[in-house]
Amino acid sequence: VRLNLDSSPDLSRLKVYPLRFLPAALGSPDNEILVQFSNPGSLTSSFSIHMPNEREVEVPHWADEGEPTVAQIKENHIIDELRCFHVQPRSGVLKPHESVALHLTYNYSNLEYDGKHDLRILCKIINGKQFWLRLEGTTLPPYVPYLYRPQHPDCSAQMLFPVALGTTKSQTPLQMTELINLGSADLFFHVDTEALNEGEEKGGELSMEEAEGVIRP
């Protein structure tokens, strides 16, 4: 709380929320994510969105800011040249119990930086919190496959539902994970089942229905 009340807070200490756009091939339709801002209070509030290269105070021409870092150069290039991220609206007023949808758009128009683009935008709630949204987009080259599995941003493990001790094989539920080919060419996959065999030796039993196959675009 104290951080947000400071007149010049250390922005590096603000919380960062990652937002990942689905990867897609060059020239694919734009992808959009909606983030809702709500005012549950009894007073009117407002918000504003800022790019990392924006300044609240003009720096005098004689001031020495030093050389920009590699990360800053990339950031400025993504903002000013590639323009692959769009944010609307950039500001607004919320009356009590009002909401607004923030439209975050990524376009698959450029393969610079190996098609991997990221941008942090600063969200300011007047008399409230400040935080970063880290936008992450990936543009794929044409005619290549790309394996994607929906998962939580902070966990790559495949969580299985618990099964009661003594459940027979015929009664064991089928548990699924989704594999998606977001590329524009056929994807051939093969799952190494050696670890499953090791689990059986330790008293468990886990089998796989489809350990290999082809996923169309």
mmCIF file of C-alpha atoms in Angstrom:
data_model
loop_
_atom_site.group_PDB
_atom_site.id
_atom_site.type_symbol
_atom_site.label_atom_id
_atom_site.label_comp_id
_atom_site.label_asym_id
_atom_site.label_seq_id
_atom_site.Cartn_x
_atom_site.Cartn_y
_atom_site.Cartn_z
ATOM 1 C CA VAL A 1 0.000 0.000 0.000
ATOM 2 C CA ARG A 2 2.780 2.409 0.934
ATOM 3 C CA LEU A 3 4.429 1.799 -2.451
ATOM 4 C CA ASN A 4 1.325 2.993 -4.305
ATOM 5 C CA LEU A 5 1.029 6.101 -2.128
ATOM 6 C CA ASP A 6 4.574 7.276 -2.888
ATOM 7 C CA SER A 7 4.804 10.269 -5.224
ATOM 8 C CA SER A 8 7.623 8.556 -7.162
ATOM 9 C CA PRO A 9 7.305 4.818 -6.455
ATOM 10 C CA ASP A 10 9.968 2.321 -7.485
ATOM 11 C CA LEU A 11 8.177 0.806 -10.488
ATOM 12 C CA SER A 12 10.433 -2.257 -10.449
ATOM 13 C CA ARG A 13 8.732 -3.301 -7.196
ATOM 14 C CA LEU A 14 5.226 -3.300 -8.661
ATOM 15 C CA LYS A 15 3.489 -6.629 -9.202
ATOM 16 C CA VAL A 16 3.665 -8.023 -12.745
ATOM 17 C CA TYR A 17 0.779 -10.003 -14.270
ATOM 18 C CA PRO A 18 1.686 -11.986 -17.418
ATOM 19 C CA LEU A 19 -0.822 -12.143 -20.278
ATOM 20 C CA ARG A 20 0.081 -14.652 -22.992
ATOM 21 C CA PHE A 21 -1.500 -14.494 -26.425
ATOM 22 C CA LEU A 22 -1.847 -17.805 -28.260
ATOM 23 C CA PRO A 23 0.960 -18.382 -30.789
ATOM 24 C CA ALA A 24 -0.174 -18.331 -34.430
ATOM 25 C CA ALA A 25 1.324 -18.272 -37.918
ATOM 26 C CA LEU A 26 2.423 -15.077 -39.644
ATOM 27 C CA GLY A 27 -0.591 -13.296 -41.135
ATOM 28 C CA SER A 28 -3.160 -14.919 -38.821
ATOM 29 C CA PRO A 29 -6.106 -12.825 -37.572
ATOM 30 C CA ASP A 30 -5.396 -10.607 -34.568
ATOM 31 C CA ASN A 31 -5.776 -12.106 -31.089
ATOM 32 C CA GLU A 32 -7.565 -10.154 -28.370
ATOM 33 C CA ILE A 33 -7.595 -10.441 -24.583
ATOM 34 C CA LEU A 34 -10.107 -8.547 -22.452
ATOM 35 C CA VAL A 35 -9.283 -7.332 -18.942
ATOM 36 C CA GLN A 36 -12.121 -5.882 -16.878
ATOM 37 C CA PHE A 37 -11.640 -2.947 -14.528
ATOM 38 C CA SER A 38 -14.430 -2.505 -11.967
ATOM 39 C CA ASN A 39 -15.131 0.143 -9.358
ATOM 40 C CA PRO A 40 -16.871 -1.567 -6.409
ATOM 41 C CA GLY A 41 -16.602 1.521 -4.209
ATOM 42 C CA SER A 42 -18.870 4.493 -3.594
ATOM 43 C CA LEU A 43 -16.551 7.163 -5.077
ATOM 44 C CA THR A 44 -15.745 7.935 -8.705
ATOM 45 C CA SER A 45 -12.345 6.637 -9.795
ATOM 46 C CA SER A 46 -10.258 6.694 -12.958
ATOM 47 C CA PHE A 47 -7.481 4.724 -14.601
ATOM 48 C CA SER A 48 -4.725 5.282 -17.137
ATOM 49 C CA ILE A 49 -2.472 2.990 -19.180
ATOM 50 C CA HIS A 50 1.147 3.907 -19.910
ATOM 51 C CA MET A 51 3.777 2.480 -22.238
ATOM 52 C CA PRO A 52 7.219 1.988 -20.646
ATOM 53 C CA ASN A 53 8.801 4.711 -22.810
ATOM 54 C CA GLU A 54 6.276 7.389 -21.809
ATOM 55 C CA ARG A 55 7.309 10.142 -19.403
ATOM 56 C CA GLU A 56 5.206 12.042 -16.913
ATOM 57 C CA VAL A 57 7.794 14.831 -16.764
ATOM 58 C CA GLU A 58 9.741 16.177 -19.737
ATOM 59 C CA VAL A 59 13.488 15.710 -19.352
ATOM 60 C CA PRO A 60 15.519 18.857 -20.186
ATOM 61 C CA HIS A 61 17.507 18.564 -23.419
ATOM 62 C CA TRP A 62 20.743 19.114 -21.493
ATOM 63 C CA ALA A 63 20.108 16.248 -19.060
ATOM 64 C CA ASP A 64 22.265 13.154 -19.576
ATOM 65 C CA GLU A 65 20.073 10.055 -19.392
ATOM 66 C CA GLY A 66 22.844 7.663 -20.368
ATOM 67 C CA GLU A 67 22.749 5.059 -23.112
ATOM 68 C CA PRO A 68 19.564 2.962 -23.408
ATOM 69 C CA THR A 69 19.877 -0.690 -22.489
ATOM 70 C CA VAL A 70 19.369 -3.515 -24.983
ATOM 71 C CA ALA A 71 15.997 -4.242 -23.362
ATOM 72 C CA GLN A 72 14.915 -0.597 -23.712
ATOM 73 C CA ILE A 73 15.955 -0.505 -27.376
ATOM 74 C CA LYS A 74 13.905 -3.637 -28.055
ATOM 75 C CA GLU A 75 10.961 -2.231 -26.101
ATOM 76 C CA ASN A 76 11.006 1.036 -28.070
ATOM 77 C CA HIS A 77 11.293 -0.844 -31.369
ATOM 78 C CA ILE A 78 8.255 -2.985 -30.531
ATOM 79 C CA ILE A 79 6.253 0.120 -29.552
ATOM 80 C CA ASP A 80 7.283 2.531 -32.322
ATOM 81 C CA GLU A 81 8.157 0.299 -35.282
ATOM 82 C CA LEU A 82 6.560 -3.148 -35.025
ATOM 83 C CA ARG A 83 3.366 -1.924 -33.352
ATOM 84 C CA CYS A 84 2.235 -5.492 -32.745
ATOM 85 C CA PHE A 85 0.430 -4.641 -29.486
ATOM 86 C CA HIS A 86 -2.577 -2.331 -29.223
ATOM 87 C CA VAL A 87 -4.334 -1.200 -26.048
ATOM 88 C CA GLN A 88 -7.745 0.504 -25.864
ATOM 89 C CA PRO A 89 -8.927 2.528 -24.032
ATOM 90 C CA ARG A 90 -5.804 4.174 -22.630
ATOM 91 C CA SER A 91 -7.716 6.010 -19.896
ATOM 92 C CA GLY A 92 -11.192 6.303 -18.445
ATOM 93 C CA VAL A 93 -13.448 7.293 -15.566
ATOM 94 C CA LEU A 94 -15.403 4.764 -13.537
ATOM 95 C CA LYS A 95 -18.392 5.838 -11.507
ATOM 96 C CA PRO A 96 -19.381 3.729 -8.490
ATOM 97 C CA HIS A 97 -20.169 0.115 -9.509
ATOM 98 C CA GLU A 98 -19.232 0.742 -13.156
ATOM 99 C CA SER A 99 -16.942 -1.521 -15.199
ATOM 100 C CA VAL A 100 -14.943 -1.166 -18.384
ATOM 101 C CA ALA A 101 -13.241 -3.746 -20.607
ATOM 102 C CA LEU A 102 -9.616 -3.117 -21.528
ATOM 103 C CA HIS A 103 -8.987 -4.470 -25.052
ATOM 104 C CA LEU A 104 -5.457 -5.855 -25.516
ATOM 105 C CA THR A 105 -4.658 -6.918 -29.087
ATOM 106 C CA TYR A 106 -1.670 -8.693 -30.633
ATOM 107 C CA ASN A 107 -1.184 -8.884 -34.400
ATOM 108 C CA TYR A 108 0.848 -11.602 -36.106
ATOM 109 C CA SER A 109 2.600 -9.330 -38.576
ATOM 110 C CA ASN A 110 6.315 -9.638 -37.862
ATOM 111 C CA LEU A 111 8.978 -12.304 -37.285
ATOM 112 C CA GLU A 112 11.617 -10.023 -35.779
ATOM 113 C CA TYR A 113 13.175 -11.307 -32.544
ATOM 114 C CA ASP A 114 12.367 -14.848 -33.772
ATOM 115 C CA GLY A 115 8.695 -13.904 -33.615
ATOM 116 C CA LYS A 116 8.763 -13.519 -29.815
ATOM 117 C CA HIS A 117 7.492 -10.137 -28.623
ATOM 118 C CA ASP A 118 6.828 -8.903 -25.104
ATOM 119 C CA LEU A 119 5.846 -5.541 -23.700
ATOM 120 C CA ARG A 120 5.107 -4.310 -20.187
ATOM 121 C CA ILE A 121 2.381 -1.705 -19.790
ATOM 122 C CA LEU A 122 1.799 0.228 -16.583
ATOM 123 C CA CYS A 123 -1.747 0.350 -15.208
ATOM 124 C CA LYS A 124 -2.542 3.146 -12.768
ATOM 125 C CA ILE A 125 -5.724 3.284 -10.726
ATOM 126 C CA ILE A 126 -6.133 6.802 -9.359
ATOM 127 C CA ASN A 127 -5.983 6.678 -5.538
ATOM 128 C CA GLY A 128 -5.482 2.954 -5.898
ATOM 129 C CA LYS A 129 -2.975 0.382 -7.048
ATOM 130 C CA GLN A 130 -0.380 0.465 -9.786
ATOM 131 C CA PHE A 131 0.730 -2.718 -11.521
ATOM 132 C CA TRP A 132 2.314 -4.026 -14.703
ATOM 133 C CA LEU A 133 0.678 -6.166 -17.371
ATOM 134 C CA ARG A 134 3.321 -8.091 -19.306
ATOM 135 C CA LEU A 135 1.996 -8.807 -22.801
ATOM 136 C CA GLU A 136 3.624 -11.812 -24.476
ATOM 137 C CA GLY A 137 2.998 -12.714 -28.108
ATOM 138 C CA THR A 138 4.557 -15.240 -30.496
ATOM 139 C CA THR A 139 4.339 -15.149 -34.294
ATOM 140 C CA LEU A 140 5.219 -18.435 -36.017
ATOM 141 C CA PRO A 141 6.877 -18.802 -39.427
ATOM 142 C CA PRO A 142 4.552 -20.151 -42.132
ATOM 143 C CA TYR A 143 4.364 -23.881 -42.856
ATOM 144 C CA VAL A 144 5.765 -25.096 -39.532
ATOM 145 C CA PRO A 145 3.999 -27.081 -36.764
ATOM 146 C CA TYR A 146 3.789 -25.814 -33.188
ATOM 147 C CA LEU A 147 2.740 -27.922 -30.203
ATOM 148 C CA TYR A 148 0.708 -26.144 -27.545
ATOM 149 C CA ARG A 149 -0.809 -27.520 -24.343
ATOM 150 C CA PRO A 150 -3.154 -25.283 -22.327
ATOM 151 C CA GLN A 151 -1.765 -24.913 -18.818
ATOM 152 C CA HIS A 152 -1.488 -22.517 -15.909
ATOM 153 C CA PRO A 153 1.219 -19.874 -16.554
ATOM 154 C CA ASP A 154 3.039 -20.800 -13.329
ATOM 155 C CA CYS A 155 2.808 -24.601 -13.553
ATOM 156 C CA SER A 156 3.800 -26.987 -16.350
ATOM 157 C CA ALA A 157 2.787 -30.165 -14.482
ATOM 158 C CA GLN A 158 -0.206 -32.229 -15.615
ATOM 159 C CA MET A 159 -2.414 -32.609 -12.546
ATOM 160 C CA LEU A 160 -4.441 -35.840 -12.357
ATOM 161 C CA PHE A 161 -7.648 -36.361 -10.419
ATOM 162 C CA PRO A 162 -7.224 -38.617 -7.358
ATOM 163 C CA VAL A 163 -8.371 -42.235 -7.653
ATOM 164 C CA ALA A 164 -9.582 -44.227 -4.646
ATOM 165 C CA LEU A 165 -7.399 -47.051 -3.386
ATOM 166 C CA GLY A 166 -8.660 -50.390 -4.687
ATOM 167 C CA THR A 167 -10.328 -49.006 -7.822
ATOM 168 C CA THR A 168 -10.267 -51.684 -10.517
ATOM 169 C CA LYS A 169 -8.767 -51.018 -13.931
ATOM 170 C CA SER A 170 -12.200 -51.175 -15.592
ATOM 171 C CA GLN A 171 -13.511 -48.510 -13.198
ATOM 172 C CA THR A 172 -10.511 -46.190 -13.439
ATOM 173 C CA PRO A 173 -11.541 -42.865 -15.022
ATOM 174 C CA LEU A 174 -9.995 -41.725 -18.288
ATOM 175 C CA GLN A 175 -8.044 -38.519 -17.683
ATOM 176 C CA MET A 176 -7.215 -36.273 -20.605
ATOM 177 C CA THR A 177 -4.858 -33.488 -21.566
ATOM 178 C CA GLU A 178 -5.285 -31.441 -24.715
ATOM 179 C CA LEU A 179 -2.545 -31.112 -27.337
ATOM 180 C CA ILE A 180 -3.110 -28.405 -29.949
ATOM 181 C CA ASN A 181 -1.201 -27.722 -33.150
ATOM 182 C CA LEU A 182 -1.191 -23.937 -33.541
ATOM 183 C CA GLY A 183 1.126 -24.042 -36.561
ATOM 184 C CA SER A 184 0.231 -24.313 -40.238
ATOM 185 C CA ALA A 185 1.698 -27.789 -40.950
ATOM 186 C CA ASP A 186 0.980 -31.310 -39.692
ATOM 187 C CA LEU A 187 2.542 -32.109 -36.310
ATOM 188 C CA PHE A 188 3.829 -35.600 -35.523
ATOM 189 C CA PHE A 189 4.083 -36.334 -31.788
ATOM 190 C CA HIS A 190 5.469 -39.181 -29.692
ATOM 191 C CA VAL A 191 5.235 -39.506 -25.898
ATOM 192 C CA ASP A 192 8.035 -41.282 -24.025
ATOM 193 C CA THR A 193 6.219 -43.805 -21.794
ATOM 194 C CA GLU A 194 9.299 -45.100 -19.989
ATOM 195 C CA ALA A 195 8.422 -43.112 -16.863
ATOM 196 C CA LEU A 196 4.991 -44.795 -16.809
ATOM 197 C CA ASN A 197 6.653 -48.220 -16.701
ATOM 198 C CA GLU A 198 8.806 -47.065 -13.781
ATOM 199 C CA GLY A 199 5.632 -46.040 -11.941
ATOM 200 C CA GLU A 200 4.142 -49.523 -12.362
ATOM 201 C CA GLU A 201 7.236 -51.052 -10.764
ATOM 202 C CA LYS A 202 6.595 -48.874 -7.687
ATOM 203 C CA GLY A 203 3.043 -50.145 -7.293
ATOM 204 C CA GLY A 204 1.100 -47.671 -9.423
ATOM 205 C CA GLU A 205 -0.506 -48.267 -12.784
ATOM 206 C CA LEU A 206 -0.790 -45.591 -15.439
ATOM 207 C CA SER A 207 -1.412 -46.360 -19.091
ATOM 208 C CA MET A 208 -1.713 -44.079 -22.107
ATOM 209 C CA GLU A 209 -4.334 -44.380 -24.841
ATOM 210 C CA GLU A 210 -2.482 -42.536 -27.619
ATOM 211 C CA ALA A 211 1.277 -42.228 -27.229
ATOM 212 C CA GLU A 212 1.864 -41.004 -30.773
ATOM 213 C CA GLY A 213 -0.020 -39.584 -33.700
ATOM 214 C CA VAL A 214 -0.527 -36.676 -36.073
ATOM 215 C CA ILE A 215 -2.248 -33.396 -35.201
ATOM 216 C CA ARG A 216 -3.574 -31.346 -38.106
ATOM 217 C CA PRO A 217 -3.234 -27.544 -38.103
#
